[in-house]
Coordinates of C-alpha atoms in Angstrom, one line a residue:
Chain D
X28 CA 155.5 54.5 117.4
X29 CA 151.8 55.4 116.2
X30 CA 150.7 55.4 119.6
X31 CA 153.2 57.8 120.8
X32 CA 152.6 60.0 118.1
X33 CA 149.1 60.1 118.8
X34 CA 150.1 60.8 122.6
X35 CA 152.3 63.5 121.4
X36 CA 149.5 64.9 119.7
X37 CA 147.2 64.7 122.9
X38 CA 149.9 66.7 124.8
X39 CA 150.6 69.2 122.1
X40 CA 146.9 70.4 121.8
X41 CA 146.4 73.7 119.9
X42 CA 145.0 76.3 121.9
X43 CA 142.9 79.6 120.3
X44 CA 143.1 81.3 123.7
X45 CA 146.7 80.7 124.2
X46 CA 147.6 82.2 120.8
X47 CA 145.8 85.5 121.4
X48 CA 144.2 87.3 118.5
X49 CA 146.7 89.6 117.3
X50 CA 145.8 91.8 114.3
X51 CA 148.4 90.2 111.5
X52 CA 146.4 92.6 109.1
X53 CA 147.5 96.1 108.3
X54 CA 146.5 98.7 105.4
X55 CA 148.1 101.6 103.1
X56 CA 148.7 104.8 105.6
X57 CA 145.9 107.3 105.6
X58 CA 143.5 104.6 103.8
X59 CA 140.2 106.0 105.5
X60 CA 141.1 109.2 105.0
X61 CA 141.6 108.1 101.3
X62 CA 138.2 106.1 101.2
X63 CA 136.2 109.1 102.3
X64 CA 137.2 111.0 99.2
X65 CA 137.1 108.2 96.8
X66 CA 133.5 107.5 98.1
X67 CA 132.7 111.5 97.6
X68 CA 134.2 111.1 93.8
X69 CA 131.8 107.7 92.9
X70 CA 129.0 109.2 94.2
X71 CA 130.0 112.2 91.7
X72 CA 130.3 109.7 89.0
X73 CA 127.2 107.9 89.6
X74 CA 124.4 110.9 90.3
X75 CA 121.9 110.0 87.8
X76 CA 121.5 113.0 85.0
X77 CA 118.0 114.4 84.5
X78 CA 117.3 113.7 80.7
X79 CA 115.0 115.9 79.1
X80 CA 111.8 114.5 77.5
X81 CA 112.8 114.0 73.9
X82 CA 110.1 116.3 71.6
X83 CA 108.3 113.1 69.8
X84 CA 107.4 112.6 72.5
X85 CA 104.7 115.0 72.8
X86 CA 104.2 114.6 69.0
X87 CA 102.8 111.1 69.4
X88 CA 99.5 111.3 70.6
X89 CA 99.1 114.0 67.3
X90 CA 100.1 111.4 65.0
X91 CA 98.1 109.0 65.9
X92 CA 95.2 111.1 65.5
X93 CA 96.0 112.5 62.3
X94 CA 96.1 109.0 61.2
X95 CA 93.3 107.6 62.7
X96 CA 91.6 111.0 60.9
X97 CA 92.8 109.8 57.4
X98 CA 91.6 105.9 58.1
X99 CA 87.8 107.2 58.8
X100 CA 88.6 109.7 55.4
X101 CA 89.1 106.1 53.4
X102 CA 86.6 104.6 55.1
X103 CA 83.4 107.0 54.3
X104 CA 84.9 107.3 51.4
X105 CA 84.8 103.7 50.1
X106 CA 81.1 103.5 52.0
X107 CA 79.9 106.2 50.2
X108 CA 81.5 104.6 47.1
X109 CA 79.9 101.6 47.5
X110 CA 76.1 103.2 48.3
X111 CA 76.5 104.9 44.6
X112 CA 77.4 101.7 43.0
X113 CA 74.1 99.9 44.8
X114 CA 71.8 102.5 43.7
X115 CA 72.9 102.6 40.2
X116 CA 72.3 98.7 39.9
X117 CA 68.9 98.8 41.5
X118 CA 67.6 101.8 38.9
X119 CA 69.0 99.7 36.4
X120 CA 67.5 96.5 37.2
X121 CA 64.1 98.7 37.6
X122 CA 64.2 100.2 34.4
X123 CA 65.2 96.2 32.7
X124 CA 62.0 95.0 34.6
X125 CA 59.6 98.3 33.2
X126 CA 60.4 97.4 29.4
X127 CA 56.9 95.7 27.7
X128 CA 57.5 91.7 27.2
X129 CA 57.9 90.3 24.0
X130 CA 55.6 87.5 22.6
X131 CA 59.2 85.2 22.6
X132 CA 59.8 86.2 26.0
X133 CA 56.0 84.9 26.6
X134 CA 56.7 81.6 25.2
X135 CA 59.7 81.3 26.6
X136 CA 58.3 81.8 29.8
X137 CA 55.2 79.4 29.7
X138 CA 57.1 76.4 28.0
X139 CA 59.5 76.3 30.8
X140 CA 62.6 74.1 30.9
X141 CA 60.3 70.9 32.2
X142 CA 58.7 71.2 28.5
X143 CA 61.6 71.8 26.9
X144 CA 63.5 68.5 28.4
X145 CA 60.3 65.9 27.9
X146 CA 60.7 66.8 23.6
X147 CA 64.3 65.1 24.1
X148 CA 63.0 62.2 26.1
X149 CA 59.8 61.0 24.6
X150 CA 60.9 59.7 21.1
X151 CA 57.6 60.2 19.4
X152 CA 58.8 63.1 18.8
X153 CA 61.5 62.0 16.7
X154 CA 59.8 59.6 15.0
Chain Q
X19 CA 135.9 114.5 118.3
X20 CA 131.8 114.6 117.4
X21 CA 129.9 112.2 119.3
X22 CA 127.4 109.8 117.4
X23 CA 123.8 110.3 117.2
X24 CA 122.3 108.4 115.1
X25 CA 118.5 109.7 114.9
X26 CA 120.1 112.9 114.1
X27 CA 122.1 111.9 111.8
X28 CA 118.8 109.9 110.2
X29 CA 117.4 112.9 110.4
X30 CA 120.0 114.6 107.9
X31 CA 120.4 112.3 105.7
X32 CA 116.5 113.0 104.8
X33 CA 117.2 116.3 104.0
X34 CA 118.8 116.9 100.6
X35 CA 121.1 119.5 101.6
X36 CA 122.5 117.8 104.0
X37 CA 122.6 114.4 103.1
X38 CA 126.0 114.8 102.0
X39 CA 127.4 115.7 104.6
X40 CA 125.5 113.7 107.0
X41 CA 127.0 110.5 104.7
X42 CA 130.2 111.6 105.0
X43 CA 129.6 111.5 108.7
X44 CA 128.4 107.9 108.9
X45 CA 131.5 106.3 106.6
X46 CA 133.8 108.4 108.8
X47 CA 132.3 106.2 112.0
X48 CA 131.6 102.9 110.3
X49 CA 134.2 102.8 107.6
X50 CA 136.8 101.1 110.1
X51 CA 134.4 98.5 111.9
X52 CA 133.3 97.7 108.8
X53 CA 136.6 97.4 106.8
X54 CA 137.6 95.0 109.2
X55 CA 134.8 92.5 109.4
X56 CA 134.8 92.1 105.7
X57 CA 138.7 92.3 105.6
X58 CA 138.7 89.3 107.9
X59 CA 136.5 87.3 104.8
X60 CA 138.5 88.4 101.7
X61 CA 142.0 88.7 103.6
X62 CA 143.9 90.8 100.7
X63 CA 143.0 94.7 101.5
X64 CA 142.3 95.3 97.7
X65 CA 139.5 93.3 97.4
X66 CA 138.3 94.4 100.9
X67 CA 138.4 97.8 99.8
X68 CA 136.3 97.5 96.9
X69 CA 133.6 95.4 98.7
X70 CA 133.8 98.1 101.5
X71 CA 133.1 100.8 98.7
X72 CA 130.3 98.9 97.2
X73 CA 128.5 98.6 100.2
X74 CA 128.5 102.4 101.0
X75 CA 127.4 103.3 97.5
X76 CA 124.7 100.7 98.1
X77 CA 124.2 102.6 101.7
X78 CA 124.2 105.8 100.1
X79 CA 121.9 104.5 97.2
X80 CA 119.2 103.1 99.2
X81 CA 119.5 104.9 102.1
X82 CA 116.0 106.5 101.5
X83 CA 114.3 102.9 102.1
X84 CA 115.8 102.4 105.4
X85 CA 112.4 102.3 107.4
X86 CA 114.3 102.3 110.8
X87 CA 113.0 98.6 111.9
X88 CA 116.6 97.7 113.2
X89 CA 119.3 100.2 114.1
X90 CA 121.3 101.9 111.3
X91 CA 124.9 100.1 112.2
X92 CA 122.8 96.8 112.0
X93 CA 121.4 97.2 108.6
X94 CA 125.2 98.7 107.6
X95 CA 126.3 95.5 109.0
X96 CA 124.0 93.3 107.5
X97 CA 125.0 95.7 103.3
X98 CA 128.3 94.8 104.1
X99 CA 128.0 90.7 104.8
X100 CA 126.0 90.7 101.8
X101 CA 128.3 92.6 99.4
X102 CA 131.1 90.3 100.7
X103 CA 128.9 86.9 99.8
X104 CA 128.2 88.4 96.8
X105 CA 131.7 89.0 95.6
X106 CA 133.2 85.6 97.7
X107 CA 130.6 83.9 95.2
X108 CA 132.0 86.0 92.2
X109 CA 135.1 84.5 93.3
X110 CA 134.0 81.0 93.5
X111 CA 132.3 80.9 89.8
X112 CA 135.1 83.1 88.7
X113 CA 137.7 80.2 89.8
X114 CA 136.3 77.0 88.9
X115 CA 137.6 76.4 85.3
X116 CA 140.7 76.4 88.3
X117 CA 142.3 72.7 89.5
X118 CA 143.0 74.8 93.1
X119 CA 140.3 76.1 95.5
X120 CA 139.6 79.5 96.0
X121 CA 140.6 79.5 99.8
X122 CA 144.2 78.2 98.8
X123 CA 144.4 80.9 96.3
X124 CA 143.7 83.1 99.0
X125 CA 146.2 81.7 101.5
X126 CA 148.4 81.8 98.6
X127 CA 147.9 85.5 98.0
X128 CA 147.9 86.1 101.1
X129 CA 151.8 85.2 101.4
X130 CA 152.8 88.0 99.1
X131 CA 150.6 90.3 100.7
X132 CA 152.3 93.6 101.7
X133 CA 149.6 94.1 104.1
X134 CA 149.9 90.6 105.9
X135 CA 152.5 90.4 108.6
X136 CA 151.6 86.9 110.1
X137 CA 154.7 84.2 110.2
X138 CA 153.5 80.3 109.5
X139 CA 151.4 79.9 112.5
X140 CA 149.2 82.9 111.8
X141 CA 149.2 82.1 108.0
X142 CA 148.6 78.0 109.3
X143 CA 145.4 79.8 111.3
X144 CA 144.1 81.8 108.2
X145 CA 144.0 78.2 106.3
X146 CA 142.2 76.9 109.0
X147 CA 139.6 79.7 109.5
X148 CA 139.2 79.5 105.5
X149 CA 138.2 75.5 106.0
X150 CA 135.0 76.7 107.7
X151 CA 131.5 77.3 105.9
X152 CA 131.2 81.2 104.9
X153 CA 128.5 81.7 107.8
X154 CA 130.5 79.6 110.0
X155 CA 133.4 81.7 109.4
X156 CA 131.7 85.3 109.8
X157 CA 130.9 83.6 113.3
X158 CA 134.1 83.4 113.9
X159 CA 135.7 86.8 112.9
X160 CA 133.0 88.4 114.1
X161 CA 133.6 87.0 117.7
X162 CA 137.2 86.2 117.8
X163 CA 138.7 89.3 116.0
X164 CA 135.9 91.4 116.5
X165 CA 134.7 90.4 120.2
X166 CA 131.4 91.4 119.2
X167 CA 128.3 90.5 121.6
X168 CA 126.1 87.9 121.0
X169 CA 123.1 89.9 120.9
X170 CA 124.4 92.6 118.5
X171 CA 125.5 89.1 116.1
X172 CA 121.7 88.0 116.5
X173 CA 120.3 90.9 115.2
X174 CA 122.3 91.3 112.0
X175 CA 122.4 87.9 111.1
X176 CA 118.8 86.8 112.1
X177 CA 120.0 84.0 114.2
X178 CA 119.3 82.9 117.6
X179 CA 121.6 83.6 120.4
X180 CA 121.8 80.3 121.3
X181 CA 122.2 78.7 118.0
X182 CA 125.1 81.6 117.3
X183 CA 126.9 80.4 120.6
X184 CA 127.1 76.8 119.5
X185 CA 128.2 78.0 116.0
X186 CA 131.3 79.6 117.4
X187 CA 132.1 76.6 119.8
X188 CA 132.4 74.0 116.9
X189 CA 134.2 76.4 114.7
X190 CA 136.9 77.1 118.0
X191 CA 136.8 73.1 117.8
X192 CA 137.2 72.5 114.5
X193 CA 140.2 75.4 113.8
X194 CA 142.3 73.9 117.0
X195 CA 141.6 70.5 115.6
X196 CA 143.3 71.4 112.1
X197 CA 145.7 73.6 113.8
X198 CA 147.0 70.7 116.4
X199 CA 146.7 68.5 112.7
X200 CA 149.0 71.1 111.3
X201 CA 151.9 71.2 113.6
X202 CA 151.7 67.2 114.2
X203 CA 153.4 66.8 110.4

């Protein structure tokens, strides 16, 4: 039974050049006619707009002068500031250093802490 | 009728006022050549005609890049087997949440077509064609339905003539084979 099917088979071969290639495909009437004008209409639809250069633009490159003009403003500003501030110590720590010394600044100086620390140590000095 | 001429018609298409025109010229020529190869690859004439549309907007869009390395059909050609991979792959990703294949969707839709006229054989042959690979397939139509020359095949699909030749030859084999498997049951 197999085998006779399979012999069937073998006789009843399909054939692509015996069934010819007959269009089986059709479209709506008029369709290119149709396309041509549907083409035109998305091409329409799809030019690209020319947009105009919004105005900041242009302004930008101001702005960022003006405020790299008002950073150097703060800048010079606190420099100078801190110049002022310097010179007024310095005259200050002149005029300290002009004033005539004291005869307890004198001893002061010429004991010196070394002096100072052996009277707690050596404890003749309490005796 | 006008005749063809395509250097002049490159030629227009450069110029802005009449590239318009010169367009309209070129989907006038190549719109039915055209609509037919990719028709053969979707089957329903919907989604052939919006594949067929993309492609000339694409045409119309990059027109301006076409250096003239091949001639004009062939790099038409070669827009339109593109746009129809792209959307066949659409398709695919589109339908695999789906238990049932794309290609038997398509044979399915291809059953209430109003545009198909085929009885069982033809629409046995369309499930048969739709068993090969994509590239396999375009072979096919493009030689079969299309009788286009070897030669003309190589240079839009960048494959030898040779290797194009034994393409077709296993794809007759392989539809008569599923065809003679068809009518057996």
């Amino acid at each position: 039974m197999h085998a006779q099917k399979t012999n069937d088979m073998n006789n009843h071969k399909f054939k692509l050049n015996e069934t010819g290639n007959r269009s089986v495909f059709s479209l709506p009437d008029n369709y290119f006619e149709q396309l041509q004008s549907d083409l035109g209409a998305r091409i329409d639809q799809d030019k690209p707009v020319q947009l105009r250069k919004p105005q900041r633009f242009s302004l930008r490159p101001l702005l960022y002068m003006a405020a790299m003009f008002v950073f150097l403003l703060f800048s010079i500003h606190f420099i100078l500031q801190r110049t002022t501030e310097d010179n007024t110590a310095s005259t200050l720590t002149e005029n300290k250093s002009t004033t005539p010394m004291t005869a307890e600044d004198y001893l002061i100086q010429s004991i010196g802490t070394y002096t100072i620390s052996e009277y707690y140590i050596d404890p003749e000095l309490f005796e | 009728m006008e005749a063809f001429d395509e250097s002049r018609i490159l030629n227009d298409l450069k110029q802005a006022t009449r590239k318009r025109s010169a367009f309209e010229r070129l989907v006038k020529h190549f719109s039915e050549p055209l609509y037919w190869q990719i028709r053969k690859m979707v089957l329903s004439h919907d989604d052939a005609n919006d594949v067929l549309q993309n492609a000339f907007i694409k045409i119309w869009t990059n027109i301006d890049q076409f250096r003239g390395d091949s001639k004009l059909s062939t790099w038409m050609y070669r827009i339109a087997i593109n746009e129809t991979y792209t959307f066949l792959n659409k398709e695919r990703a589109r339908n695999q949440a789906s238990f049932t294949d794309l290609e038997d969707r398509m044979v399915l839709s291809l059953q209430s077509d109003p545009y198909f006229s085929g009885d069982e054989t033809e629409l046995k042959l369309q499930k048969a064609i739709l068993s090969l690979p994509d590239k396999q397939r375009l072979v096919f139509t493009m030689k079969y339905y299309e009788d286009m020359k070897y030669e003309d095949m190589s240079e839009i699909l960048g494959t030898s003539v040779g290797a194009l030749k034994a393409s077709y030859f296993h794809a007759v084999r392989k539809v008569e084979a599923y065809m003679t498997m068809e009518e057996s049951f």
